[in-house]
Each structure stands twice: as C-alpha cells, then as structure tokens.
mmCIF file of C-alpha atoms in Angstrom:
data_model
loop_
_atom_site.group_PDB
_atom_site.id
_atom_site.type_symbol
_atom_site.label_atom_id
_atom_site.label_comp_id
_atom_site.label_asym_id
_atom_site.label_seq_id
_atom_site.Cartn_x
_atom_site.Cartn_y
_atom_site.Cartn_z
ATOM 1 C CA GLN A 24 66.741 -73.353 -114.200
ATOM 2 C CA ASP A 25 67.506 -73.335 -110.781
ATOM 3 C CA THR A 26 64.260 -73.118 -109.158
ATOM 4 C CA ARG A 27 63.279 -76.114 -111.387
ATOM 5 C CA GLN A 28 66.439 -78.200 -110.239
ATOM 6 C CA ASN A 29 65.292 -76.992 -106.301
ATOM 7 C CA ALA A 30 61.620 -78.359 -107.149
ATOM 8 C CA THR A 31 62.987 -81.362 -108.975
ATOM 9 C CA THR A 32 65.007 -82.249 -105.864
ATOM 10 C CA THR A 33 62.121 -81.664 -103.428
ATOM 11 C CA MET A 34 59.434 -83.978 -105.762
ATOM 12 C CA THR A 35 62.096 -86.517 -105.772
ATOM 13 C CA ILE A 36 61.675 -87.055 -101.983
ATOM 14 C CA ALA A 37 57.946 -86.999 -102.404
ATOM 15 C CA THR A 38 57.595 -89.292 -105.101
ATOM 16 C CA ASP A 39 59.388 -92.649 -103.101
ATOM 17 C CA GLN A 40 62.158 -91.908 -104.651
ATOM 18 C CA CYS A 41 61.405 -92.290 -108.439
ATOM 19 C CA PRO A 42 63.676 -89.604 -110.259
ATOM 20 C CA ILE A 43 61.975 -86.629 -111.924
ATOM 21 C CA PHE A 44 63.893 -85.016 -115.036
ATOM 22 C CA PRO A 45 63.070 -82.459 -117.570
ATOM 23 C CA VAL A 46 62.046 -83.577 -120.723
ATOM 24 C CA SER A 47 61.942 -80.208 -122.338
ATOM 25 C CA ASP A 48 61.651 -76.580 -121.412
ATOM 26 C CA HIS A 49 58.539 -76.854 -119.568
ATOM 27 C CA ILE A 50 57.771 -80.406 -119.224
ATOM 28 C CA LEU A 51 59.183 -82.863 -116.525
ATOM 29 C CA PHE A 52 58.396 -86.881 -116.209
ATOM 30 C CA THR A 53 58.642 -88.997 -113.431
ATOM 31 C CA ALA A 54 58.005 -92.892 -113.403
ATOM 32 C CA GLY A 55 56.338 -92.721 -109.899
ATOM 33 C CA THR A 56 52.952 -91.001 -109.015
ATOM 34 C CA ALA A 57 53.538 -87.075 -108.188
ATOM 35 C CA THR A 58 51.200 -87.469 -105.047
ATOM 36 C CA SER A 59 52.737 -84.397 -103.539
ATOM 37 C CA ALA A 60 52.606 -82.280 -106.567
ATOM 38 C CA LYS A 61 49.741 -80.086 -105.081
ATOM 39 C CA GLU A 62 51.824 -79.048 -102.506
ATOM 40 C CA GLN A 63 54.622 -77.497 -105.049
ATOM 41 C CA GLU A 64 54.259 -75.171 -107.513
ATOM 42 C CA PHE A 65 53.274 -77.695 -110.214
ATOM 43 C CA CYS A 66 50.827 -78.756 -112.603
ATOM 44 C CA THR A 67 50.735 -82.894 -112.951
ATOM 45 C CA ILE A 68 49.277 -84.702 -115.420
ATOM 46 C CA ASN A 69 48.117 -88.078 -114.482
ATOM 47 C CA THR A 70 48.028 -90.621 -117.535
ATOM 48 C CA SER A 71 45.507 -92.931 -115.943
ATOM 49 C CA HIS A 72 42.551 -90.803 -117.702
ATOM 50 C CA PHE A 73 43.763 -92.495 -120.806
ATOM 51 C CA VAL A 74 43.670 -96.025 -121.964
ATOM 52 C CA GLU A 75 46.864 -98.775 -121.575
ATOM 53 C CA VAL A 76 47.988 -97.537 -125.194
ATOM 54 C CA GLY A 77 49.864 -101.127 -125.119
ATOM 55 C CA GLU A 78 47.194 -103.249 -124.260
ATOM 56 C CA SER A 79 44.688 -101.339 -126.505
ATOM 57 C CA ALA A 80 47.031 -102.333 -129.528
ATOM 58 C CA THR A 81 45.612 -105.710 -130.523
ATOM 59 C CA THR A 82 42.059 -104.651 -129.318
ATOM 60 C CA GLN A 83 41.273 -101.550 -130.784
ATOM 61 C CA GLY A 84 43.655 -101.367 -133.832
ATOM 62 C CA SER A 85 46.149 -98.247 -134.336
ATOM 63 C CA ASN A 86 43.810 -95.868 -135.375
ATOM 64 C CA GLN A 87 42.055 -95.876 -131.783
ATOM 65 C CA ILE A 88 45.559 -95.680 -130.421
ATOM 66 C CA LEU A 89 46.352 -92.640 -132.432
ATOM 67 C CA LEU A 90 43.127 -91.082 -131.110
ATOM 68 C CA VAL A 91 44.396 -92.021 -127.507
ATOM 69 C CA ILE A 92 47.765 -90.104 -128.182
ATOM 70 C CA GLN A 93 45.947 -87.244 -129.750
ATOM 71 C CA SER A 94 43.553 -86.428 -126.662
ATOM 72 C CA PHE A 95 46.614 -86.932 -124.772
ATOM 73 C CA CYS A 96 48.306 -84.513 -126.724
ATOM 74 C CA GLU A 97 45.645 -81.670 -126.846
ATOM 75 C CA MET A 98 45.490 -81.967 -123.221
ATOM 76 C CA MET A 99 48.851 -81.235 -122.541
ATOM 77 C CA ALA A 100 48.680 -78.246 -125.006
ATOM 78 C CA ASN A 101 45.962 -76.997 -123.403
ATOM 79 C CA THR A 102 47.445 -77.528 -119.749
ATOM 80 C CA ILE A 103 50.719 -75.952 -120.679
ATOM 81 C CA GLU A 104 48.680 -72.865 -122.210
ATOM 82 C CA GLU A 105 46.456 -72.298 -119.364
ATOM 83 C CA HIS A 106 49.892 -72.935 -116.656
ATOM 84 C CA ARG A 107 52.749 -71.056 -118.687
ATOM 85 C CA GLU A 108 54.857 -70.012 -115.662
ATOM 86 C CA THR A 109 54.296 -73.304 -114.080
ATOM 87 C CA PRO A 110 56.092 -76.111 -115.066
ATOM 88 C CA VAL A 111 54.363 -79.281 -115.800
ATOM 89 C CA ILE A 112 54.853 -82.982 -114.798
ATOM 90 C CA VAL A 113 53.765 -85.905 -116.578
ATOM 91 C CA CYS A 114 53.012 -88.691 -114.345
ATOM 92 C CA ALA A 115 51.920 -92.419 -114.353
ATOM 93 C CA GLU A 116 49.229 -93.948 -112.765
ATOM 94 C CA ASN A 117 51.034 -96.112 -110.656
ATOM 95 C CA SER A 118 54.236 -97.853 -110.413
ATOM 96 C CA SER A 119 53.794 -100.874 -112.511
ATOM 97 C CA LEU A 120 55.469 -101.499 -115.868
ATOM 98 C CA ALA A 121 52.295 -101.233 -117.377
ATOM 99 C CA ALA A 122 51.138 -97.834 -116.274
ATOM 100 C CA VAL A 123 55.111 -96.215 -116.454
ATOM 101 C CA SER A 124 55.289 -97.603 -120.157
ATOM 102 C CA ASN A 125 52.009 -95.534 -121.096
ATOM 103 C CA ALA A 126 52.780 -92.696 -119.333
ATOM 104 C CA CYS A 127 56.602 -92.438 -121.007
ATOM 105 C CA LEU A 128 55.048 -93.478 -124.764
ATOM 106 C CA LEU A 129 52.442 -90.698 -124.227
ATOM 107 C CA CYS A 130 54.904 -88.111 -123.056
ATOM 108 C CA GLY A 131 57.173 -89.126 -125.789
ATOM 109 C CA ALA A 132 54.366 -88.815 -128.368
ATOM 110 C CA PHE A 133 53.878 -85.216 -127.293
ATOM 111 C CA LEU A 134 57.719 -84.161 -127.391
ATOM 112 C CA LEU A 135 57.456 -85.712 -131.119
ATOM 113 C CA LEU A 136 54.266 -84.041 -132.598
ATOM 114 C CA HIS A 137 54.187 -80.836 -130.676
ATOM 115 C CA GLU A 138 57.429 -80.061 -129.492
ATOM 116 C CA GLY A 139 58.985 -80.902 -132.521
ATOM 117 C CA LEU A 140 62.019 -82.630 -130.936
ATOM 118 C CA ASN A 141 63.117 -85.750 -133.329
ATOM 119 C CA LEU A 142 63.474 -88.988 -132.841
ATOM 120 C CA ASP A 143 67.136 -89.521 -131.537
ATOM 121 C CA CYS A 144 66.519 -86.591 -128.831
ATOM 122 C CA VAL A 145 63.574 -88.003 -127.427
ATOM 123 C CA CYS A 146 64.986 -91.968 -127.002
ATOM 124 C CA GLU A 147 67.952 -90.178 -125.443
ATOM 125 C CA VAL A 148 65.737 -88.109 -122.798
ATOM 126 C CA PHE A 149 63.675 -91.374 -121.682
ATOM 127 C CA LYS A 150 66.855 -94.015 -122.259
ATOM 128 C CA ASP A 151 66.954 -94.384 -118.304
ATOM 129 C CA THR A 152 62.931 -94.977 -118.071
ATOM 130 C CA LEU A 153 63.373 -97.474 -121.321
ATOM 131 C CA SER A 154 66.047 -99.177 -119.564
ATOM 132 C CA MET A 155 63.937 -99.791 -116.537
ATOM 133 C CA LEU A 156 61.180 -101.009 -118.330
ATOM 134 C CA ARG A 157 63.686 -103.362 -120.787
ATOM 135 C CA ALA A 158 64.881 -104.844 -117.336
ATOM 136 C CA GLY A 159 61.489 -105.447 -115.852
ATOM 137 C CA LYS A 160 59.857 -108.806 -115.537
ATOM 138 C CA ARG A 161 57.173 -109.299 -118.254
ATOM 139 C CA SER A 162 58.248 -106.244 -120.265
ATOM 140 C CA ARG A 163 61.091 -107.777 -122.804
ATOM 141 C CA TYR A 164 59.752 -105.958 -125.571
ATOM 142 C CA MET A 165 57.969 -103.118 -124.093
ATOM 143 C CA ASP A 166 60.860 -100.739 -124.393
ATOM 144 C CA GLU A 167 61.104 -101.595 -128.246
ATOM 145 C CA GLU A 168 57.361 -101.324 -128.902
ATOM 146 C CA ILE A 169 57.651 -97.762 -127.444
ATOM 147 C CA VAL A 170 60.387 -96.434 -129.660
ATOM 148 C CA TYR A 171 58.588 -98.459 -132.695
ATOM 149 C CA CYS A 172 55.798 -96.130 -132.087
ATOM 150 C CA TRP A 173 57.854 -93.341 -131.595
ATOM 151 C CA SER A 174 59.451 -94.085 -135.079
ATOM 152 C CA ALA A 175 56.217 -94.216 -136.769
ATOM 153 C CA LEU A 176 54.961 -90.892 -135.301
ATOM 154 C CA HIS A 177 58.257 -89.001 -136.016
ATOM 155 C CA GLN A 178 58.151 -90.372 -139.503
ATOM 156 C CA ALA A 179 54.155 -89.228 -140.110
ATOM 157 C CA ARG A 180 55.416 -85.528 -138.415
ATOM 158 C CA GLN A 181 58.003 -85.662 -141.259
ATOM 159 C CA LEU A 182 55.395 -86.610 -143.957
ATOM 160 C CA ARG A 183 53.028 -84.022 -142.204
ATOM 161 C CA TRP A 184 50.292 -86.678 -141.831
ATOM 162 C CA LEU A 185 50.357 -85.848 -138.297
ATOM 163 C CA GLY A 186 51.360 -82.712 -136.281
ATOM 164 C CA SER A 187 50.549 -80.354 -133.595
ATOM 165 C CA ASP A 188 46.810 -78.049 -134.042
ATOM 166 C CA SER A 189 48.925 -75.503 -135.168
ATOM 167 C CA ASP A 190 50.215 -76.990 -138.309
ATOM 168 C CA ASP A 191 47.905 -76.545 -141.125
ATOM 169 C CA ASP A 192 47.188 -79.141 -144.144
ATOM 170 C CA LEU A 193 47.779 -81.981 -142.560
ATOM 171 C CA ALA A 194 47.059 -84.834 -144.471
ATOM 172 C CA PHE A 195 46.016 -87.484 -141.718
ATOM 173 C CA ASP A 196 42.374 -86.761 -139.995
ATOM 174 C CA VAL A 197 42.393 -88.919 -136.918
ATOM 175 C CA GLU A 198 38.899 -88.930 -135.870
ATOM 176 C CA LYS A 199 37.751 -89.221 -139.651
ATOM 177 C CA ALA A 200 40.123 -92.539 -139.732
ATOM 178 C CA CYS A 201 38.823 -93.738 -136.444
ATOM 179 C CA HIS A 202 35.117 -93.629 -137.594
ATOM 180 C CA TYR A 203 35.528 -94.932 -141.081
ATOM 181 C CA ALA A 204 37.697 -97.788 -139.614
ATOM 182 C CA HIS A 205 34.998 -99.026 -137.208
ATOM 183 C CA PRO A 206 33.642 -102.205 -138.369
ATOM 184 C CA SER A 207 30.106 -100.450 -138.118
ATOM 185 C CA ASN A 208 30.954 -97.649 -140.101
ATOM 186 C CA GLY A 209 32.459 -99.343 -143.228
ATOM 187 C CA ASN A 210 35.347 -100.675 -142.227
ATOM 188 C CA VAL A 211 38.081 -98.523 -144.342
ATOM 189 C CA HIS A 212 41.449 -98.183 -143.218
ATOM 190 C CA ILE A 213 43.422 -95.561 -144.373
ATOM 191 C CA LEU A 214 47.040 -96.752 -145.183
ATOM 192 C CA ILE A 215 48.641 -93.837 -146.524
ATOM 193 C CA PRO A 216 46.196 -90.718 -146.471
ATOM 194 C CA GLY A 217 45.023 -89.802 -149.750
ATOM 195 C CA LYS A 218 46.771 -92.644 -151.417
ATOM 196 C CA LEU A 219 45.913 -96.025 -150.335
ATOM 197 C CA LEU A 220 43.158 -97.712 -148.209
ATOM 198 C CA LEU A 221 42.283 -100.843 -147.491
ATOM 199 C CA PHE A 222 38.698 -102.352 -147.142
ATOM 200 C CA LEU A 223 36.564 -105.914 -147.382
ATOM 201 C CA PRO A 224 35.126 -106.752 -150.645
ATOM 202 C CA ALA A 225 31.762 -105.255 -151.365
ATOM 203 C CA GLU A 226 28.662 -108.068 -150.195
ATOM 204 C CA GLN A 227 25.913 -108.659 -152.782
ATOM 205 C CA LEU A 228 22.705 -107.484 -151.229
ATOM 206 C CA PRO A 229 19.525 -106.232 -152.438
ATOM 207 C CA PRO A 230 19.300 -102.829 -154.066
ATOM 208 C CA ASP A 231 17.593 -101.096 -150.891
ATOM 209 C CA GLN A 232 19.945 -102.651 -148.428
ATOM 210 C CA SER A 233 23.138 -101.307 -147.275
ATOM 211 C CA TRP A 234 24.621 -103.583 -144.862
ATOM 212 C CA VAL A 235 23.805 -107.051 -143.433
ATOM 213 C CA ASP A 236 25.319 -108.447 -140.040
ATOM 214 C CA THR A 237 26.841 -112.230 -140.443
ATOM 215 C CA PRO A 238 26.754 -114.209 -137.698
ATOM 216 C CA LEU A 239 30.272 -115.480 -136.639
ATOM 217 C CA LYS A 240 30.825 -118.664 -134.823
ATOM 218 C CA SER A 241 32.341 -117.675 -131.144
ATOM 219 C CA GLN A 242 32.550 -114.285 -132.326
ATOM 220 C CA PRO A 243 30.577 -110.898 -132.548
ATOM 221 C CA ALA A 244 28.788 -110.415 -135.894
ATOM 222 C CA ALA A 245 30.695 -109.089 -138.976
ATOM 223 C CA ARG A 246 29.210 -106.167 -140.545
ATOM 224 C CA ARG A 247 29.133 -106.293 -144.465
ATOM 225 C CA PHE A 248 28.586 -103.643 -146.947
ATOM 226 C CA SER A 249 27.030 -103.280 -150.063
ATOM 227 C CA ALA A 250 28.671 -101.763 -153.471
ATOM 228 C CA ALA A 251 26.219 -98.595 -153.367
ATOM 229 C CA PHE A 252 27.333 -98.044 -149.762
ATOM 230 C CA LEU A 253 30.945 -98.600 -149.873
ATOM 231 C CA GLY A 254 31.280 -96.411 -153.483
ATOM 232 C CA ASP A 255 29.503 -93.025 -151.848
ATOM 233 C CA LEU A 256 31.533 -93.678 -148.679
ATOM 234 C CA LEU A 257 34.826 -93.668 -150.886
ATOM 235 C CA SER A 258 33.850 -91.377 -152.840
ATOM 236 C CA GLU A 259 33.498 -88.918 -149.840
ATOM 237 C CA LEU A 260 37.047 -90.164 -148.986
ATOM 238 C CA GLU A 261 37.929 -88.876 -152.669
ATOM 239 C CA VAL A 262 39.128 -92.212 -153.976
ATOM 240 C CA SER A 263 39.316 -92.201 -157.637
ATOM 241 C CA ALA A 264 40.383 -96.135 -158.170
ATOM 242 C CA VAL A 265 40.019 -99.370 -156.651
ATOM 243 C CA ALA A 266 41.560 -102.736 -156.865
ATOM 244 C CA CYS A 267 39.996 -105.857 -156.245
ATOM 245 C CA LEU A 268 42.744 -108.137 -154.475
ATOM 246 C CA GLY A 269 40.393 -111.029 -153.424
ATOM 247 C CA THR A 270 36.991 -112.226 -152.301
#
C-alpha cells in the first residue's frame, strides 16, 4: 500500500497533474497519458489500441462493442497475469473527453466482468472521472451512457451471459454473436441467449441460391437470405421455433 501511494504521487506529477488512483488491488487509472510510466515500476495499458467505444455504437452495433470490451478484458487479464508484482495503469490515449470516456468505460467493464465488482462500486471508483466528463463540453450524456453500459454488463454478469475467461458455461458467445449479426453472415441478432433472436424475413429465391444483394439508394447493398439458408443457420443456433412479425 505504501509503495503504491508513493509511486502514485510521483506519477501524478509526470502526467500533467492528472490524478492517478487505484481502482482495485493491482490496477490504477488515470485520465491523462502516463508517458513517463516506463521510468517507474509500472505496466501501462493504453486504450488507443481499441476503437472509440462510444463512437462505434452507432456504426458497429452492440455486438461489436462487446467484442472490443472482450478484447480489452483479455489483454488486461493477460497483462496482470504476466506482471503479478507490478501495478498496472490504465491510461487514456490523450486528454480529450472521447479518449478519457473510452478508457473509463473499458476499465470499468473489466472491473465488472473480471474483478467481480458490482455496479455501485465501479460508479463510486470512477465518480470523479464521470463528474469531469459530465462537466465537459460536448459530453452532456457521456457519463450517463457509460453507466448505462456498465449497468447492462453488470446484469449480463449476474445472468451468467458474460464473465471472465475462468467462468464456465457462459450463455453468450460474443465472437459467434458478432459473426452471425454481420449483414453478410445472416444478420441474426441474439437478444436473449438461447431464447430470443431477431432477424429479417427470408427472401424468395431459387432453390440453388442462398442469398441476394439488393441495391439500396445512397446506401450499401443489403444482403437478404433464403429460407433454406436461414433454416440451417437457426438450426445451428439451436432455435426451435420462429415467429414472423412482419414482412
């Protein structure tokens, strides 16, 4: 504890006065860039290697966001395992609100899914960072969106849909969900693992044709699939019943 506090004080000066604070027994967080961390006995995780989670929400969909979170959590877990005696600092790519928001969301997600913290604890740990985002320009709802995402992850962990690599029998396979949700692979979206999926109606196609790309005005072509293709896909996903809600 004393060693960490001394090192934290030193690093605060090295990161343009951005505070560095512990978020768990072996993880610290800073809203700044820990450029001088290599001079200290720290291992840094820079979230610049991951897409802007908030900005990707409207273009990539929730499954892709989960894939980013899963990749970050795996890297964090591996880093902690490889550096058991070295504190790990999660830092933003730069001091912009978007970068800090991204780092905050990813680090909080790791605490929820891998460290087993509950939502209230994570919100308390990051309360100063969330307040800073709330006060920043062009970030009116940024802090709320982060908490909404954490809340969903917390609920998914409690339902055993998501968790850490050491958890057995998790209901939600993020990589499989991302694969089948892609418009080229079926456009099938898993809403409740093992219970509720969402997909477009089948297209009437010749027996030997599995899909067709339909041109759309001012947009990329939309791929529609035959009933046979969707039937095989849904069978692989162990779907037992389908309800058609429209055409």
